Short mmCIF file of C-alpha atoms in Angstrom, two decimals:
data_model
loop_
_atom_site.label_atom_id
_atom_site.label_comp_id
_atom_site.label_asym_id
_atom_site.label_seq_id
_atom_site.Cartn_x
_atom_site.Cartn_y
_atom_site.Cartn_z
CA UNK A 1 -101.98 -23.05 3.99
CA UNK A 2 -101.98 -21.99 7.33
CA UNK A 3 -101.52 -18.51 7.86
CA UNK A 4 -100.70 -17.48 11.50
CA UNK A 5 -101.28 -13.74 11.91
CA UNK A 6 -99.81 -13.33 15.67
CA UNK A 7 -97.31 -15.38 17.32
CA UNK A 8 -96.85 -18.99 17.13
CA UNK A 9 -94.96 -21.28 19.35
CA UNK A 10 -93.94 -24.45 19.11
CA UNK A 11 -92.77 -26.59 22.69
CA UNK A 12 -91.94 -29.70 20.51
CA UNK A 13 -90.62 -30.82 17.69
CA UNK A 14 -91.69 -29.52 13.96
CA UNK A 15 -90.96 -30.86 10.79
CA UNK A 16 -92.05 -29.20 7.90
CA UNK A 17 -91.85 -31.32 4.30
CA UNK A 18 -92.36 -28.48 1.93
CA UNK A 19 -91.61 -25.23 1.59
CA UNK A 20 -92.13 -22.76 4.67
CA UNK A 21 -91.88 -19.24 3.89
CA UNK A 22 -91.10 -16.34 6.90
CA UNK A 23 -92.41 -13.17 6.00
CA UNK A 24 -90.85 -11.79 9.27
CA UNK A 25 -87.84 -12.42 11.92
CA UNK A 26 -87.36 -15.88 12.97
CA UNK A 27 -85.64 -17.12 15.94
CA UNK A 28 -84.62 -20.70 17.22
CA UNK A 29 -83.08 -20.71 20.71
CA UNK A 30 -82.32 -24.31 20.15
CA UNK A 31 -81.06 -26.61 17.43
CA UNK A 32 -81.93 -26.57 13.99
CA UNK A 33 -81.38 -28.88 11.21
CA UNK A 34 -81.72 -28.65 7.60
CA UNK A 35 -81.64 -31.54 5.54
CA UNK A 36 -81.92 -30.21 2.88
CA UNK A 37 -81.21 -26.77 1.14
CA UNK A 38 -81.83 -23.14 3.00
CA UNK A 39 -81.96 -20.43 1.10
CA UNK A 40 -82.15 -17.27 2.49
CA UNK A 41 -82.53 -14.00 0.62
CA UNK A 42 -81.63 -11.41 2.64
CA UNK A 43 -79.65 -10.93 5.74
CA UNK A 44 -78.44 -13.85 7.89
CA UNK A 45 -77.44 -12.87 11.39
CA UNK A 46 -76.15 -15.65 14.12
CA UNK A 47 -74.60 -14.32 17.21
CA UNK A 48 -73.61 -17.81 18.05
CA UNK A 49 -71.26 -20.02 16.55
CA UNK A 50 -72.05 -21.58 12.98
CA UNK A 51 -70.57 -25.17 12.43
CA UNK A 52 -70.38 -26.46 8.79
CA UNK A 53 -69.46 -30.19 8.62
CA UNK A 54 -69.38 -29.95 4.79
CA UNK A 55 -68.98 -27.39 2.19
CA UNK A 56 -69.31 -23.73 2.06
CA UNK A 57 -69.82 -21.57 -0.82
CA UNK A 58 -70.17 -17.99 -0.90
CA UNK A 59 -71.42 -16.57 -4.19
CA UNK A 60 -71.75 -12.95 -2.98
CA UNK A 61 -69.18 -10.92 -1.03
CA UNK A 62 -68.26 -12.24 2.68
CA UNK A 63 -67.70 -9.92 5.39
CA UNK A 64 -66.21 -10.88 9.03
CA UNK A 65 -66.65 -8.45 11.79
CA UNK A 66 -64.41 -10.41 14.18
CA UNK A 67 -62.17 -13.41 14.16
CA UNK A 68 -62.49 -16.31 11.03
CA UNK A 69 -60.69 -19.23 11.88
CA UNK A 70 -60.28 -21.57 9.24
CA UNK A 71 -59.08 -25.40 10.25
CA UNK A 72 -58.94 -26.75 7.32
CA UNK A 73 -57.91 -25.62 3.98
CA UNK A 74 -59.31 -22.30 2.52
CA UNK A 75 -59.39 -21.93 -1.52
CA UNK A 76 -60.19 -18.23 -2.98
CA UNK A 77 -60.63 -18.28 -6.46
CA UNK A 78 -60.85 -14.31 -6.76
CA UNK A 79 -59.57 -11.25 -5.34
CA UNK A 80 -58.93 -11.36 -1.78
CA UNK A 81 -58.60 -8.03 -0.26
CA UNK A 82 -57.38 -7.73 3.59
CA UNK A 83 -58.11 -4.31 4.81
CA UNK A 84 -56.34 -5.03 8.37
CA UNK A 85 -53.44 -7.22 9.75
CA UNK A 86 -53.63 -11.41 8.39
CA UNK A 87 -51.68 -13.47 10.52
CA UNK A 88 -50.87 -17.23 8.73
CA UNK A 89 -49.62 -19.75 11.71
CA UNK A 90 -48.64 -22.11 9.01
CA UNK A 91 -47.71 -22.25 5.55
CA UNK A 92 -48.99 -19.85 2.80
CA UNK A 93 -48.33 -21.31 -0.48
CA UNK A 94 -49.66 -18.41 -3.31
CA UNK A 95 -49.22 -19.91 -7.04
CA UNK A 96 -49.74 -16.57 -9.08
CA UNK A 97 -48.73 -13.35 -8.34
CA UNK A 98 -48.61 -11.58 -4.98
CA UNK A 99 -49.08 -7.95 -4.77
CA UNK A 100 -48.60 -5.89 -1.57
CA UNK A 101 -49.31 -2.17 -2.12
CA UNK A 102 -48.31 -1.23 1.50
CA UNK A 103 -45.14 -2.39 3.70
CA UNK A 104 -44.61 -5.66 4.06
CA UNK A 105 -43.25 -7.56 7.55
CA UNK A 106 -41.77 -10.55 7.48
CA UNK A 107 -40.59 -11.20 11.22
CA UNK A 108 -39.30 -14.34 10.29
CA UNK A 109 -36.75 -16.11 7.15
CA UNK A 110 -37.91 -15.53 3.97
CA UNK A 111 -37.17 -18.01 0.87
CA UNK A 112 -37.46 -17.24 -2.41
CA UNK A 113 -36.34 -20.19 -4.95
CA UNK A 114 -37.36 -17.94 -7.75
CA UNK A 115 -35.85 -15.13 -9.03
CA UNK A 116 -37.15 -11.61 -6.88
CA UNK A 117 -37.04 -8.53 -8.34
CA UNK A 118 -37.33 -4.99 -6.59
CA UNK A 119 -38.22 -1.86 -8.68
CA UNK A 120 -37.38 0.76 -5.69
CA UNK A 121 -35.21 0.94 -2.99
CA UNK A 122 -34.15 -2.25 -0.92
CA UNK A 123 -32.62 -1.42 2.92
CA UNK A 124 -31.56 -4.38 4.95
CA UNK A 125 -31.13 -3.43 8.50
CA UNK A 126 -29.59 -6.67 9.34
CA UNK A 127 -26.88 -9.33 7.86
CA UNK A 128 -27.27 -10.69 4.45
CA UNK A 129 -25.95 -13.83 3.24
CA UNK A 130 -26.43 -15.28 -0.23
CA UNK A 131 -25.43 -18.83 -0.91
CA UNK A 132 -25.08 -17.93 -4.74
CA UNK A 133 -23.92 -15.28 -7.08
CA UNK A 134 -25.53 -11.72 -6.67
CA UNK A 135 -25.69 -9.42 -9.59
CA UNK A 136 -26.26 -5.50 -9.41
CA UNK A 137 -27.23 -3.99 -12.80
CA UNK A 138 -26.35 -0.82 -11.59
CA UNK A 139 -25.18 1.32 -8.70
CA UNK A 140 -24.39 -0.04 -4.97
CA UNK A 141 -24.07 2.26 -2.24
CA UNK A 142 -22.99 0.60 1.28
CA UNK A 143 -23.38 3.08 4.15
CA UNK A 144 -21.87 0.35 6.87
CA UNK A 145 -19.33 -2.50 6.92
CA UNK A 146 -19.42 -4.75 3.66
CA UNK A 147 -17.95 -8.57 4.35
CA UNK A 148 -17.49 -10.92 1.99
CA UNK A 149 -16.07 -14.25 3.00
CA UNK A 150 -16.20 -16.10 -0.94
CA UNK A 151 -14.57 -14.48 -4.17
CA UNK A 152 -15.97 -10.84 -5.22
CA UNK A 153 -15.64 -10.36 -8.85
CA UNK A 154 -16.55 -6.30 -10.02
CA UNK A 155 -16.23 -6.43 -13.99
CA UNK A 156 -17.19 -2.85 -14.00
CA UNK A 157 -15.43 0.22 -11.64
CA UNK A 158 -15.46 0.10 -8.08
CA UNK A 159 -15.23 3.53 -6.20
CA UNK A 160 -14.69 3.40 -1.96
CA UNK A 161 -15.30 6.93 -0.27
CA UNK A 162 -14.16 5.59 3.09
CA UNK A 163 -11.93 3.29 4.17
CA UNK A 164 -11.73 -0.43 2.69
CA UNK A 165 -9.89 -3.02 4.83
CA UNK A 166 -8.63 -6.19 3.26
CA UNK A 167 -7.62 -8.78 5.80
CA UNK A 168 -6.56 -11.29 3.49
CA UNK A 169 -4.48 -11.28 0.42
CA UNK A 170 -5.55 -8.79 -2.76
CA UNK A 171 -4.70 -9.83 -5.96
CA UNK A 172 -4.75 -7.23 -9.00
CA UNK A 173 -4.38 -8.92 -12.17
CA UNK A 174 -4.20 -5.13 -13.85
CA UNK A 175 -3.20 -1.86 -13.42
CA UNK A 176 -3.75 -0.39 -10.02
CA UNK A 177 -4.26 3.53 -9.31
CA UNK A 178 -3.95 5.44 -6.03
CA UNK A 179 -4.75 9.13 -6.20
CA UNK A 180 -4.23 9.90 -2.51
CA UNK A 181 -1.58 8.46 0.14
CA UNK A 182 -1.05 4.88 0.72
CA UNK A 183 0.24 3.05 3.63
CA UNK A 184 1.54 -0.80 3.94
CA UNK A 185 2.34 -1.48 7.41
CA UNK A 186 3.37 -4.90 6.59
CA UNK A 187 5.83 -6.05 3.92
CA UNK A 188 5.23 -5.23 -0.19
CA UNK A 189 6.16 -7.67 -2.19
CA UNK A 190 6.53 -6.29 -5.56
CA UNK A 191 7.38 -8.74 -7.97
CA UNK A 192 7.03 -6.43 -11.29
CA UNK A 193 9.03 -3.16 -12.27
CA UNK A 194 7.53 -0.25 -10.06
CA UNK A 195 7.21 3.23 -12.13
CA UNK A 196 6.77 6.39 -9.59
CA UNK A 197 6.22 9.49 -11.37
CA UNK A 198 6.49 11.51 -8.11
CA UNK A 199 8.70 11.32 -4.94
CA UNK A 200 9.06 8.20 -2.53
CA UNK A 201 9.73 8.77 1.00
CA UNK A 202 11.02 5.79 2.88
CA UNK A 203 11.28 6.22 6.86
CA UNK A 204 12.46 3.36 7.68
CA UNK A 205 15.53 0.71 6.08
CA UNK A 206 14.89 -0.11 1.96
CA UNK A 207 15.89 -3.74 0.83
CA UNK A 208 16.54 -4.42 -2.52
CA UNK A 209 17.42 -8.25 -3.41
CA UNK A 210 18.04 -7.08 -7.33
CA UNK A 211 19.70 -4.60 -9.27
CA UNK A 212 18.34 -1.10 -8.81
CA UNK A 213 18.47 1.64 -11.47
CA UNK A 214 17.83 5.45 -10.06
CA UNK A 215 17.73 8.53 -12.10
CA UNK A 216 18.75 11.79 -10.35
CA UNK A 217 18.51 10.30 -6.43
CA UNK A 218 19.16 12.33 -3.63
CA UNK A 219 19.75 11.22 -0.10
CA UNK A 220 19.51 13.09 2.62
CA UNK A 221 20.70 11.39 5.15
CA UNK A 222 23.47 8.41 5.29
CA UNK A 223 24.02 6.46 1.85
CA UNK A 224 25.85 2.76 3.06
CA UNK A 225 26.14 -0.14 0.75
CA UNK A 226 27.15 -3.29 2.18
CA UNK A 227 28.28 -4.82 -0.80
CA UNK A 228 29.93 -3.34 -4.31
CA UNK A 229 29.22 0.29 -5.41
CA UNK A 230 29.72 0.73 -9.39
CA UNK A 231 29.12 3.76 -10.58
CA UNK A 232 29.35 4.39 -14.97
CA UNK A 233 29.14 7.87 -15.09
CA UNK A 234 30.73 10.70 -13.02
CA UNK A 235 30.33 11.08 -8.82
CA UNK A 236 30.10 14.61 -7.42
CA UNK A 237 30.63 14.22 -3.47
CA UNK A 238 29.58 18.33 -1.78
CA UNK A 239 30.45 17.11 1.39
CA UNK A 240 33.46 15.15 2.58
CA UNK A 241 33.91 11.40 1.45
CA UNK A 242 35.35 9.44 4.19
CA UNK A 243 36.73 6.05 2.89
CA UNK A 244 37.41 3.04 5.58
CA UNK A 245 39.02 0.30 3.55
CA UNK A 246 40.87 0.90 0.63
CA UNK A 247 40.17 2.79 -2.44
CA UNK A 248 41.68 2.01 -6.00
CA UNK A 249 41.54 4.97 -8.65
CA UNK A 250 41.92 2.87 -12.46
CA UNK A 251 41.92 6.04 -13.95
CA UNK A 252 43.35 9.36 -13.35
CA UNK A 253 43.20 11.65 -10.28
CA UNK A 254 42.17 15.08 -9.93
CA UNK A 255 42.25 16.97 -6.64
CA UNK A 256 41.34 20.49 -7.37
CA UNK A 257 41.53 21.33 -3.89
CA UNK A 258 43.90 20.22 -1.01
CA UNK A 259 45.00 16.91 -0.54
CA UNK A 260 45.61 15.30 2.62
CA UNK A 261 46.86 11.78 3.35
CA UNK A 262 47.13 11.08 7.03
CA UNK A 263 49.75 7.87 6.73
CA UNK A 264 51.98 6.89 4.23
CA UNK A 265 51.42 7.84 0.68
CA UNK A 266 52.67 5.04 -2.14
CA UNK A 267 53.25 6.13 -5.47
CA UNK A 268 53.91 3.30 -7.90
CA UNK A 269 54.37 5.30 -10.99
CA UNK A 270 55.55 8.64 -11.71
CA UNK A 271 54.04 11.77 -9.95
CA UNK A 272 54.44 14.88 -11.13
CA UNK A 273 53.50 17.89 -9.49
CA UNK A 274 53.19 21.22 -11.24
CA UNK A 275 52.94 23.32 -8.09
CA UNK A 276 55.13 24.16 -4.99
CA UNK A 277 55.36 21.21 -2.74
CA UNK A 278 55.92 21.77 1.23
CA UNK A 279 56.50 18.96 3.51
CA UNK A 280 56.32 19.69 7.26
CA UNK A 281 57.84 15.78 7.84
CA UNK A 282 60.90 13.90 6.75
CA UNK A 283 61.06 13.12 3.01
CA UNK A 284 62.38 9.51 2.47
CA UNK A 285 63.82 8.88 -1.75
CA UNK A 286 64.54 5.17 -2.27
CA UNK A 287 66.21 5.60 -5.37
CA UNK A 288 67.13 8.77 -7.57
CA UNK A 289 66.01 11.89 -6.89
CA UNK A 290 65.78 14.24 -10.05
CA UNK A 291 64.77 18.20 -9.86
CA UNK A 292 64.75 19.43 -12.98
CA UNK A 293 63.98 23.01 -12.42
CA UNK A 294 65.75 25.29 -9.24
CA UNK A 295 65.99 23.12 -5.45
CA UNK A 296 66.15 25.69 -2.63
CA UNK A 297 67.23 23.49 0.44
CA UNK A 298 67.59 24.61 3.99
CA UNK A 299 70.29 22.91 6.77
CA UNK A 300 70.64 19.90 3.91
CA UNK A 301 72.37 17.00 4.91
CA UNK A 302 73.94 14.30 2.39
CA UNK A 303 74.56 10.94 4.26
CA UNK A 304 75.90 9.83 1.33
CA UNK A 305 78.05 11.39 -1.83
CA UNK A 306 76.81 14.79 -3.16
CA UNK A 307 77.43 14.82 -7.02
CA UNK A 308 76.50 17.70 -9.37
CA UNK A 309 76.82 17.48 -13.06
CA UNK A 310 76.38 20.94 -13.43
CA UNK A 311 77.94 23.91 -11.78
CA UNK A 312 77.82 23.97 -7.67
CA UNK A 313 77.18 27.89 -6.23
CA UNK A 314 77.21 28.54 -2.54
CA UNK A 315 76.03 32.04 -2.11
CA UNK A 316 77.39 32.05 1.88
CA UNK A 317 80.07 30.03 2.97
CA UNK A 318 80.97 26.37 2.90
CA UNK A 319 82.54 24.05 5.48
CA UNK A 320 84.03 20.39 4.67
CA UNK A 321 85.09 18.35 7.78
CA UNK A 322 86.54 15.73 5.65
CA UNK A 323 88.81 16.12 2.86
CA UNK A 324 88.00 18.36 -0.67
CA UNK A 325 89.31 16.80 -3.44
CA UNK A 326 89.11 19.01 -6.77
CA UNK A 327 89.91 16.89 -10.02
CA UNK A 328 89.57 19.93 -11.96
CA UNK A 329 90.74 23.58 -11.44
CA UNK A 330 90.21 25.36 -8.57
CA UNK A 331 89.47 28.83 -8.71
CA UNK A 332 89.45 31.27 -5.58
CA UNK A 333 88.11 35.06 -6.27
CA UNK A 334 88.64 35.93 -3.10
CA UNK A 335 91.67 35.20 -0.09
CA UNK A 336 92.33 31.77 1.16
CA UNK A 337 93.24 31.05 4.37
CA UNK A 338 94.37 27.33 5.20
CA UNK A 339 94.73 27.08 8.42
CA UNK A 340 96.44 24.10 8.54
CA UNK A 341 99.37 22.48 6.75
CA UNK A 342 99.27 22.81 2.89
CA UNK A 343 100.41 20.33 0.46
CA UNK A 344 100.88 20.87 -3.55
CA UNK A 345 101.76 18.01 -5.51
CA UNK A 346 103.00 19.83 -8.67
CA UNK A 347 103.81 23.91 -9.45
CA UNK A 348 102.65 26.60 -7.51
CA UNK A 349 102.40 29.78 -9.77
CA UNK A 350 102.06 33.30 -7.77
CA UNK A 351 100.63 36.00 -10.19
CA UNK A 352 101.16 38.55 -7.18
CA UNK A 353 103.21 39.31 -4.07
CA UNK A 354 103.88 36.50 -1.93
CA UNK A 355 104.48 37.41 1.70
#
């Protein structure tokens, strides 16, 4: 054994074939090569670079105050705790579970081949693209815009508190309930039945190609039908009714007010006038004219023959410019003045004085 109480300075090489125990500090300014095992019972401090050509096994804790660069693979069989930032320039593969107690930031793309479960709130500030199906077990809230380029199927209820814009076609297999107002800027094609419990307001044209069944319908403006209009029940017009073409009434026509005919009036059947008839113009009767009651005429001219089957009474004077023939008896209660010649074909009887 060799014991050196002071400093030992070796300028050349030193070979130790067996064990060497250094009770104090050892400083090697040059290179040091250990062919066998080196056991350090205390702390080992390396101020410069350390190169290990083979494996490094650390059974206890390892503390690296600066940066640690591993050019090859790093295998950690136990737990690994990173108190500060960790940067992985290449790929990182975790075969077991990975738990991040703090926040996790991924600057680039993240690819999850298996299932992903988020127990807390997931906030996506950028765009979200899903290549397959998305299942949401509970409520889904979207504060911004939501765009679905493929098909979207909602098995439960869907509530949209803001505006919903559908740029393509929309198909609703079952009932659709709109509690507020509904505005359709384009064409609305309803192939099935339409039931409206409230009022319906159409600002522009309303076109129905098929049959229309209306109950208690009010039209504030003009109602125009280009085809035929058939009313199975009664119709009531509180204002004026104008017919540009012909009007045909197959049943009875009851006019409770005054009736005005601007042009000719043709009656093919019998005309029964229970009230007074006033004609400001001429009246032409092509056939017989029969009056069951009294007839009052003023300034009447008969171009043909005037025949009375009953008595005829003239309250004023009568003038006959032609000949007057009486087949029966003629009784003159007043005076008779014959200004022309008088001819009596038979006997003349004078009961009074003849002057």
